[in-house]
CSV table of C-alpha atoms in Angstrom, one decimal:
chain,number,residue,atom,x,y,z
P,1,MET,CA,-11.3,-8.7,-18.8
P,2,GLU,CA,-11.5,-5.3,-17.0
P,3,LEU,CA,-8.5,-6.0,-14.8
P,4,ALA,CA,-7.8,-2.5,-13.6
P,5,TYR,CA,-11.3,-2.0,-12.5
P,6,TYR,CA,-12.0,-5.3,-10.8
P,7,SER,CA,-8.6,-5.2,-9.0
P,8,ASP,CA,-9.3,-1.9,-7.9
P,9,LEU,CA,-12.2,-2.9,-6.0
P,10,ALA,CA,-9.8,-5.1,-3.8
P,11,VAL,CA,-7.8,-2.0,-3.2
P,12,ARG,CA,-10.8,0.1,-2.6
P,13,LEU,CA,-12.2,-2.4,0.2
P,14,VAL,CA,-8.6,-2.9,1.8
P,15,ASN,CA,-8.1,0.9,2.2
P,16,SER,CA,-11.5,1.6,3.9
P,17,GLU,CA,-9.7,1.2,6.9
P,18,GLU,CA,-6.5,2.3,8.2
P,19,PRO,CA,-5.3,0.3,11.3
P,20,SER,CA,-2.5,2.7,12.2
P,21,ARG,CA,-4.7,5.6,12.4
P,22,GLY,CA,-7.6,3.9,13.9
P,23,THR,CA,-9.8,5.0,11.0
P,24,ASP,CA,-12.5,2.9,9.4
P,25,THR,CA,-15.0,4.2,6.8
P,26,LEU,CA,-16.8,1.1,6.5
P,27,THR,CA,-19.5,1.7,9.0
P,28,SER,CA,-23.0,1.8,7.0
P,29,VAL,CA,-24.8,0.5,4.3
P,30,GLU,CA,-24.0,3.8,2.3
P,31,ALA,CA,-20.4,3.2,2.7
P,32,VAL,CA,-20.9,-0.2,1.2
P,33,ARG,CA,-22.8,1.0,-1.6
P,34,ALA,CA,-19.8,3.6,-2.3
P,35,LEU,CA,-17.5,0.8,-2.6
P,36,PHE,CA,-19.2,-0.2,-5.6
P,37,GLY,CA,-18.5,2.9,-7.4
P,38,GLU,CA,-20.1,2.7,-10.9
P,39,SER,CA,-21.9,-0.7,-10.3
P,40,ARG,CA,-25.3,1.0,-9.1
P,41,GLN,CA,-27.5,-2.0,-9.7
P,42,ALA,CA,-24.9,-4.3,-7.7
P,43,ALA,CA,-24.9,-1.4,-4.9
P,44,ARG,CA,-28.7,-1.4,-4.5
P,45,ARG,CA,-28.8,-4.8,-3.2
P,46,ALA,CA,-26.6,-3.9,-0.2
P,47,THR,CA,-27.8,-4.1,3.1
P,48,ASP,CA,-26.7,-3.5,6.7
P,49,ALA,CA,-25.3,-7.0,6.8
P,50,ASP,CA,-23.0,-6.6,4.1
P,51,VAL,CA,-20.9,-4.2,6.3
P,52,THR,CA,-20.1,-7.2,8.5
P,53,ARG,CA,-19.4,-9.3,5.6
P,54,LEU,CA,-16.9,-7.1,3.9
P,55,ARG,CA,-15.1,-6.1,6.8
P,56,SER,CA,-14.3,-9.7,7.1
P,57,VAL,CA,-13.4,-10.0,3.6
P,58,ARG,CA,-11.1,-6.9,4.0
P,59,ALA,CA,-9.1,-8.5,6.7
P,60,ARG,CA,-8.3,-11.4,4.6
P,61,LEU,CA,-7.4,-9.2,1.2
P,62,ARG,CA,-5.1,-7.1,3.6
P,63,ALA,CA,-3.5,-10.0,4.5
P,64,VAL,CA,-3.0,-10.9,0.6
P,65,PHE,CA,-1.1,-7.4,0.0
P,66,GLU,CA,0.8,-8.0,3.3
P,67,ALA,CA,2.2,-11.3,2.2
P,68,ALA,CA,3.2,-10.1,-1.2
P,69,ALA,CA,4.6,-7.0,0.2
P,70,GLU,CA,6.7,-9.0,2.3
P,71,GLY,CA,8.0,-11.3,-0.5
P,72,ASP,CA,5.8,-14.4,0.5
P,73,GLU,CA,4.1,-14.8,-2.7
P,74,VAL,CA,3.1,-18.5,-2.0
P,75,LEU,CA,1.2,-17.3,1.1
P,76,ALA,CA,-0.4,-14.6,-0.8
P,77,VAL,CA,-1.5,-17.0,-3.6
P,78,ASP,CA,-2.9,-19.4,-0.9
P,79,LEU,CA,-4.8,-16.6,0.9
P,80,LEU,CA,-6.3,-15.5,-2.4
P,81,ASN,CA,-7.1,-19.1,-3.7
P,82,ALA,CA,-9.2,-19.4,-0.5
P,83,LEU,CA,-11.2,-16.4,-1.3
P,84,LEU,CA,-11.6,-17.7,-4.7
P,85,ILE,CA,-13.0,-21.1,-3.4
P,86,GLU,CA,-15.4,-19.5,-0.9
P,87,PHE,CA,-16.7,-16.6,-3.4
P,88,PRO,CA,-16.8,-18.2,-6.9
P,89,VAL,CA,-17.3,-16.1,-10.1
P,90,SER,CA,-19.5,-16.5,-13.1
P,91,PRO,CA,-17.5,-15.1,-16.4
P,92,GLN,CA,-19.8,-14.1,-19.2
P,93,ILE,CA,-19.0,-12.6,-22.6
P,94,SER,CA,-20.1,-8.9,-22.9
P,95,GLY,CA,-19.9,-6.3,-25.3
P,96,HIS,CA,-23.4,-5.3,-26.8
P,97,GLU,CA,-23.2,-2.0,-24.7
P,98,ILE,CA,-19.8,-1.4,-26.3
P,99,ARG,CA,-19.0,-1.0,-29.9
P,100,ASP,CA,-15.9,-0.4,-32.4
P,101,GLU,CA,-15.5,2.1,-35.1
P,102,ASP,CA,-17.3,-0.2,-37.2
P,103,GLY,CA,-20.2,-0.7,-35.2
P,104,ARG,CA,-19.4,-4.1,-34.4
P,105,PRO,CA,-19.5,-5.2,-30.4
P,106,LYS,CA,-16.3,-5.2,-28.8
P,107,TRP,CA,-16.4,-8.7,-26.9
P,108,HIS,CA,-14.7,-8.9,-23.7
P,109,MET,CA,-14.8,-11.2,-20.5
P,110,HIS,CA,-16.9,-9.9,-17.6
P,111,ILE,CA,-17.7,-11.1,-14.4
P,112,ALA,CA,-21.5,-11.7,-14.0
P,113,ASP,CA,-22.8,-10.9,-10.4
P,114,TYR,CA,-25.1,-14.0,-9.5
P,115,ALA,CA,-24.1,-14.0,-5.7
P,116,ALA,CA,-26.6,-14.3,-3.0
P,117,ASN,CA,-26.0,-11.2,-1.6
P,118,ALA,CA,-23.9,-7.7,-2.3
P,119,GLY,CA,-21.2,-8.5,-0.1
P,120,ALA,CA,-20.4,-12.0,-1.6
P,121,GLY,CA,-20.8,-10.5,-5.2
P,122,TYR,CA,-18.2,-7.8,-4.2
P,123,ALA,CA,-16.0,-10.2,-2.7
P,124,ALA,CA,-15.8,-12.5,-5.8
P,125,THR,CA,-15.3,-9.7,-8.2
P,126,ALA,CA,-12.5,-8.0,-6.1
P,127,SER,CA,-10.8,-11.4,-5.5
P,128,MET,CA,-11.1,-12.5,-9.0
P,129,GLY,CA,-9.7,-9.1,-10.1
P,130,LEU,CA,-6.6,-9.2,-7.8
P,131,ALA,CA,-6.2,-12.9,-9.1
P,132,PHE,CA,-5.8,-11.9,-12.7
P,133,HIS,CA,-3.6,-8.8,-11.6
P,134,LEU,CA,-1.2,-11.2,-9.6
P,135,THR,CA,-1.1,-13.6,-12.3
P,136,GLU,CA,-0.8,-11.4,-15.3
P,137,LEU,CA,1.8,-8.8,-13.5
P,138,GLY,CA,3.2,-10.8,-10.6
P,139,ALA,CA,2.9,-10.8,-6.9
P,140,ASP,CA,5.2,-8.2,-6.6
P,141,ARG,CA,2.9,-5.7,-7.9
P,142,LEU,CA,0.8,-6.0,-4.7
P,143,GLY,CA,2.0,-3.5,-2.2
P,144,ILE,CA,1.6,-2.0,1.2
P,145,CYS,CA,2.5,1.7,1.3
P,146,GLU,CA,5.8,2.4,3.1
P,147,ALA,CA,5.1,5.8,4.2
P,148,SER,CA,4.6,5.7,8.0
P,149,PRO,CA,1.9,5.6,9.4
P,150,CYS,CA,0.2,4.8,6.3
P,151,ARG,CA,-0.5,1.2,5.5
P,152,ASN,CA,-2.8,1.7,2.4
P,153,ALA,CA,-2.8,-1.1,-0.3
P,154,TYR,CA,-1.8,-0.3,-3.8
P,155,LEU,CA,-1.2,-2.1,-7.1
P,156,ASP,CA,2.1,-1.3,-8.7
P,157,THR,CA,1.4,-0.4,-12.4
P,158,SER,CA,5.0,1.3,-12.9
P,159,THR,CA,7.0,0.2,-15.8
P,160,ASN,CA,10.0,-0.7,-13.4
P,161,ARG,CA,8.4,-2.1,-10.5
P,162,SER,CA,9.6,0.8,-8.4
P,163,ARG,CA,6.3,2.0,-6.7
P,164,ARG,CA,6.5,2.0,-2.8
P,165,TYR,CA,4.0,4.3,-1.8
P,166,CYS,CA,-0.1,4.3,-2.2
P,167,SER,CA,0.0,7.9,-3.6
P,168,ASP,CA,2.2,11.0,-4.7
P,169,ARG,CA,1.3,12.7,-1.1
P,170,CYS,CA,2.6,9.6,0.8
P,171,ALA,CA,5.8,9.8,-1.5
P,172,THR,CA,6.5,13.3,-0.7
P,173,ARG,CA,5.6,12.8,2.9
P,174,ALA,CA,8.3,9.9,2.9
P,175,ASN,CA,10.8,11.9,1.0
P,176,VAL,CA,10.5,14.8,3.1
P,177,ALA,CA,11.0,12.7,6.1
P,178,ALA,CA,13.9,11.0,4.8
P,179,TYR,CA,15.4,14.4,4.0
P,180,ARG,CA,14.9,15.7,7.4
P,181,ALA,CA,16.4,12.3,8.9
P,182,ARG,CA,19.6,12.9,6.7
P,183,LYS,CA,19.6,16.6,7.9
P,184,ARG,CA,19.4,15.6,11.3
P,185,LEU,CA,22.1,12.7,11.0
P,186,ASP,CA,24.4,15.2,9.4
P,187,ALA,CA,23.9,17.6,12.3
P,188,GLU,CA,24.6,15.0,14.6
P,189,ARG,CA,27.5,13.8,12.9
P,190,THR,CA,28.9,17.5,12.7
P,191,ALA,CA,28.0,17.9,16.6
P,192,ASP,CA,30.1,14.8,17.3
P,193,ALA,CA,33.0,15.6,15.3
P,194,GLU,CA,33.2,19.4,16.8
P,195,ARG,CA,32.9,17.5,20.3
P,196,GLY,CA,35.6,15.3,19.5
P,197,ARG,CA,37.9,18.1,18.4
P,198,ARG,CA,37.3,20.1,21.5
P,199,GLN,CA,38.0,17.1,23.7
P,200,ASP,CA,41.2,16.5,21.8
P,201,ARG,CA,42.2,20.2,22.5
P,202,GLU,CA,41.2,19.9,26.1
P,203,ARG,CA,43.5,16.7,26.3
P,204,THR,CA,46.4,18.3,24.4
P,205,GLY,CA,46.0,21.4,26.8
P,206,ARG,CA,46.1,19.3,29.9
P,207,THR,CA,49.1,17.3,28.6
P,208,ALA,CA,51.2,20.3,28.0
P,209,ASP,CA,50.3,21.9,31.5
P,210,THR,CA,51.3,18.6,33.1
P,211,ALA,CA,54.5,18.5,31.3
P,212,GLN,CA,55.3,21.9,32.3
P,213,GLU,CA,54.4,21.2,35.8
P,214,THR,CA,56.8,18.1,36.3
P,215,SER,CA,59.7,19.3,34.1
P,216,PRO,CA,62.8,20.1,36.4
P,217,ALA,CA,64.1,23.4,37.2
P,218,THR,CA,67.0,24.5,35.4
P,219,ASP,CA,70.0,26.3,37.3
P,220,ARG,CA,70.8,29.8,36.3
């Protein structure tokens, strides 16, 4: 099954909104059609009503990613199962359009779209793709970008499960921010140490002055 493509539909939908920045690109039927990417036939069925439908699904898919990112994979699975029940899919064997080097069909599983509307079809396909991704690779492969203020969803396909950011741009920004934070901390520590040394010198000087003032005079 085209797992990468189908699960990417879920990421694409979730990231059409950036709550922390107050931005939302899912505001028109054209935006809905753009989500489908290469599925032009399915996109042509989209109407204004699908904007509202997909916004609702988007919030629920984000909750799946957030639960997985927080380590609550049981909740992530429960939320995803609820979507699968509400938006069932129709698997179908396909391959007539793809041939191997011998000219034979390359049979593969395809999710057929028989939903009543474009929004339901998109939700079904995205949810099933995400479900396959989760079961094949693990719930910890569903992440939320750690670069503030970005909260985009991503699918971790790294070999060592080390991904923490949705893009190279966010990774660079986070690394720069961490570097600057370390530099500020080092500067503060240096300033604190210098302040402490200065206070020690001042205390030492006052102690010496006090000792000199209180020492008894010697007869000559």
